[in-house]
Tab-separated table of C-alpha atoms in Angstrom:
chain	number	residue	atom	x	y	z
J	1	UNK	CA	80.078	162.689	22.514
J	2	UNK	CA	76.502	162.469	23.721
J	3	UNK	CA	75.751	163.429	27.336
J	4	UNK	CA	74.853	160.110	28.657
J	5	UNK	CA	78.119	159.194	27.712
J	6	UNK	CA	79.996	162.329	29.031
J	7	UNK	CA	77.857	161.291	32.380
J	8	UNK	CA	79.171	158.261	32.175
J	9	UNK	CA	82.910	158.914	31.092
J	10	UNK	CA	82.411	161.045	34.729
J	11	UNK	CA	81.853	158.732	37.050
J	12	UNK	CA	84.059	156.460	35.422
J	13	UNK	CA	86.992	159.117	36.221
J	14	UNK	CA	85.271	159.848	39.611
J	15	UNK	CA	85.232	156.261	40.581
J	16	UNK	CA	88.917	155.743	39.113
J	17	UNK	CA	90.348	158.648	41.112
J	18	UNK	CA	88.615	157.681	44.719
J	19	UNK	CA	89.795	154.350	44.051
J	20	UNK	CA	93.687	155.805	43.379
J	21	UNK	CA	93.491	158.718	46.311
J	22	UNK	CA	92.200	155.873	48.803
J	23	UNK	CA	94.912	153.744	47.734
J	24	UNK	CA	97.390	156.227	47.923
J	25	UNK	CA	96.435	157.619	51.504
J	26	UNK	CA	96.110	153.788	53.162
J	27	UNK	CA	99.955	153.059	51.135
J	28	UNK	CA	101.196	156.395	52.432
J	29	UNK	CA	99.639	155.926	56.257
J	30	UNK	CA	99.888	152.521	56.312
J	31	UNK	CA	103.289	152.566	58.508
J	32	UNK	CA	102.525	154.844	60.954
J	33	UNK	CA	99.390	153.070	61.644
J	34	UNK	CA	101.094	149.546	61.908
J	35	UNK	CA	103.914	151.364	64.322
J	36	UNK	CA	101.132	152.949	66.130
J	37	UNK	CA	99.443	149.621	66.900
J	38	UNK	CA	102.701	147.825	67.960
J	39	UNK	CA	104.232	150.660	70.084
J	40	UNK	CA	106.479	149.756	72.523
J	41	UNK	CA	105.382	150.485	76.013
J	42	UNK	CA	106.570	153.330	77.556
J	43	UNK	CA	109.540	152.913	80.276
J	44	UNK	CA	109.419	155.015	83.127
J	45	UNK	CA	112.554	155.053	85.989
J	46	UNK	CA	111.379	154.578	89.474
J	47	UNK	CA	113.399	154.023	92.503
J	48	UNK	CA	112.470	153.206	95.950
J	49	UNK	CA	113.567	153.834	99.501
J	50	UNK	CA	113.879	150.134	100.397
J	51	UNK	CA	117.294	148.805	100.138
J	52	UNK	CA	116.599	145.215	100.585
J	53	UNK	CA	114.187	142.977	101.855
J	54	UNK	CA	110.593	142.155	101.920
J	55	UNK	CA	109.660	145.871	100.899
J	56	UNK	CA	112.067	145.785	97.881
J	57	UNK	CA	110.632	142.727	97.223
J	58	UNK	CA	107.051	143.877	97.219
J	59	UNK	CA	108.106	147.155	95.335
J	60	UNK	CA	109.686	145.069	92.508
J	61	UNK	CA	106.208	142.904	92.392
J	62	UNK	CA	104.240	145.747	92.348
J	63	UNK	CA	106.845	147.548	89.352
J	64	UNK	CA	105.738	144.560	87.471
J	65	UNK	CA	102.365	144.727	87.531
J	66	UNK	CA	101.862	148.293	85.790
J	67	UNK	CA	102.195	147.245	82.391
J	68	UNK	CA	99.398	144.700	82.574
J	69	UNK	CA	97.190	147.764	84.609
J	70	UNK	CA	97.782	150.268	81.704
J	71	UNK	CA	96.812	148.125	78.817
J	72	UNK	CA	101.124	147.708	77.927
J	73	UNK	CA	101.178	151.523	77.576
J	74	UNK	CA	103.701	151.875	80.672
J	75	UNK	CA	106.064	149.653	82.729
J	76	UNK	CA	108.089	150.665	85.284
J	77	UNK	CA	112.196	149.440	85.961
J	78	UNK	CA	112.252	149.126	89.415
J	79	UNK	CA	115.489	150.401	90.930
J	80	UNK	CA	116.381	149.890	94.859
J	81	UNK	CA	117.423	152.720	97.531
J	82	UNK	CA	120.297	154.581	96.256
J	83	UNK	CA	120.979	153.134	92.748
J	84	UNK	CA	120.256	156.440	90.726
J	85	UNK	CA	119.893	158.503	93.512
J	86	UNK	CA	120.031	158.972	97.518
J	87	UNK	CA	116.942	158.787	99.493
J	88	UNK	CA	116.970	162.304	100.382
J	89	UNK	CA	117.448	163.118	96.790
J	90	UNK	CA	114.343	161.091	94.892
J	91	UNK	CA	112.423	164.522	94.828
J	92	UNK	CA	115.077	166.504	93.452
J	93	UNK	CA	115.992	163.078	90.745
J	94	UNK	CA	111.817	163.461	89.275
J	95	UNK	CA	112.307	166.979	89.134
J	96	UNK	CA	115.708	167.330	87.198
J	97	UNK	CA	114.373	164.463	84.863
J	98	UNK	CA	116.901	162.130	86.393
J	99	UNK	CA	114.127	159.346	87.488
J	100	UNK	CA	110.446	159.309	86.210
J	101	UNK	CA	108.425	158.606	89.856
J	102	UNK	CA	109.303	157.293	93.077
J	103	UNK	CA	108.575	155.251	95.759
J	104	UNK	CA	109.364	156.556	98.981
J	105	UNK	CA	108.411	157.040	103.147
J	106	UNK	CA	106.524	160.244	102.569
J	107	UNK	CA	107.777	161.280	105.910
J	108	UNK	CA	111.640	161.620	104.336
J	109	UNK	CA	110.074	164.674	101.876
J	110	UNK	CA	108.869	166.415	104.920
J	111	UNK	CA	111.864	169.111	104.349
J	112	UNK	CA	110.738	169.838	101.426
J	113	UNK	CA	107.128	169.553	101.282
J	114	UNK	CA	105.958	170.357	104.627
J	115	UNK	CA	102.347	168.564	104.256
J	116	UNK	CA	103.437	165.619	103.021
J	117	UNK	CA	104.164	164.640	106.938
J	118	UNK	CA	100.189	163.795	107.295
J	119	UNK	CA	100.839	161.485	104.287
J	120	UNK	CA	102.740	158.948	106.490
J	121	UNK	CA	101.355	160.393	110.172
J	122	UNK	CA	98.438	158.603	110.443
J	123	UNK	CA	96.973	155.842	111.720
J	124	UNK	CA	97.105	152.671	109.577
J	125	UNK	CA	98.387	155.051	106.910
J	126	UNK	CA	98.672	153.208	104.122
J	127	UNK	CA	102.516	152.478	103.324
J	128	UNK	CA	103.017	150.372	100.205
J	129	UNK	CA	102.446	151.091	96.745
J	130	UNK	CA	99.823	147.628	96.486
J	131	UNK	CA	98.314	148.760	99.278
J	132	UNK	CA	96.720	152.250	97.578
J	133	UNK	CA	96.223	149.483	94.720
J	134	UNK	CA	94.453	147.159	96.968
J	135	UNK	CA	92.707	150.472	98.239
J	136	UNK	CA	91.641	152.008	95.284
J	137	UNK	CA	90.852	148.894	92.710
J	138	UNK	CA	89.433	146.433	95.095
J	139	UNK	CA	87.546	148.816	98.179
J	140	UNK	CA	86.411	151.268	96.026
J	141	UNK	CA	88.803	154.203	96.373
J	142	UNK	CA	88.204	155.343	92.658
J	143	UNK	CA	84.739	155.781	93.189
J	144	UNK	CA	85.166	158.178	96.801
């Protein structure tokens, strides 16, 4: 065997095994890439303080908005006052794993976190969950 022909016979194997290792790693990756590209959005628990009502109502509007905001990574299940947990409790259910967030007066978490009084004590504090939306997405509160 000459050595243009050993050269030759080289990258012919060369070729042939890049072209078997490439198809090997896209058959063996293949379904974790396909399962990564049609994940299932992640569902998080989150009950409010509002029994009933208009604010349920707006709570449940807003729950249904996060999947769209995240791109369908996340969605909420909205669950009303005292379904999973009690009001005073929603603090305790995030931290024991029981619920994933909450929506609550900040002003019922004041025995337990002293500060978060200010969060509800102000003036034209801002109350709802669309309202920090409105706040932060439409007047700018993301730049601040």
């Amino acid at each position: 065997m000459d050595g243009e022909s050993r050269s030759q016979s080289r990258r012919k194997f060369l070729k042939t095994s890049g072209l078997v290792a490439g198809l090997t790693a896209t058959a063996v990756t293949a379904p974790w890439v396909r399962r990564a590209g049609a994940a299932d959005a992640i569902t998080w628990k989150i009950q409010t303080s509002w029994p009933a009502g208009v604010g349920l109502e707006t709570f449940q509007n807003w729950c249904g908005t996060i999947k769209e905001k995240t791109g369908g990574q996340l969605e909420f299940q909205p669950f009303k006052a005292k379904d999973i947990v009690g009001d005073f409790e929603l603090l305790d259910g995030v931290k024991n794993g029981v619920l994933e967030a909450m929506n609550s007066f900040s002003l019922y978490w004041a025995g337990k976190l002293p500060a978060t009084a200010f969060l509800s004590s102000y003036t034209l504090g801002l109350r709802y969950p669309h309202e920090w939306d409105i706040f932060f997405y439409a007047k700018g509160g993301l730049q601040a």
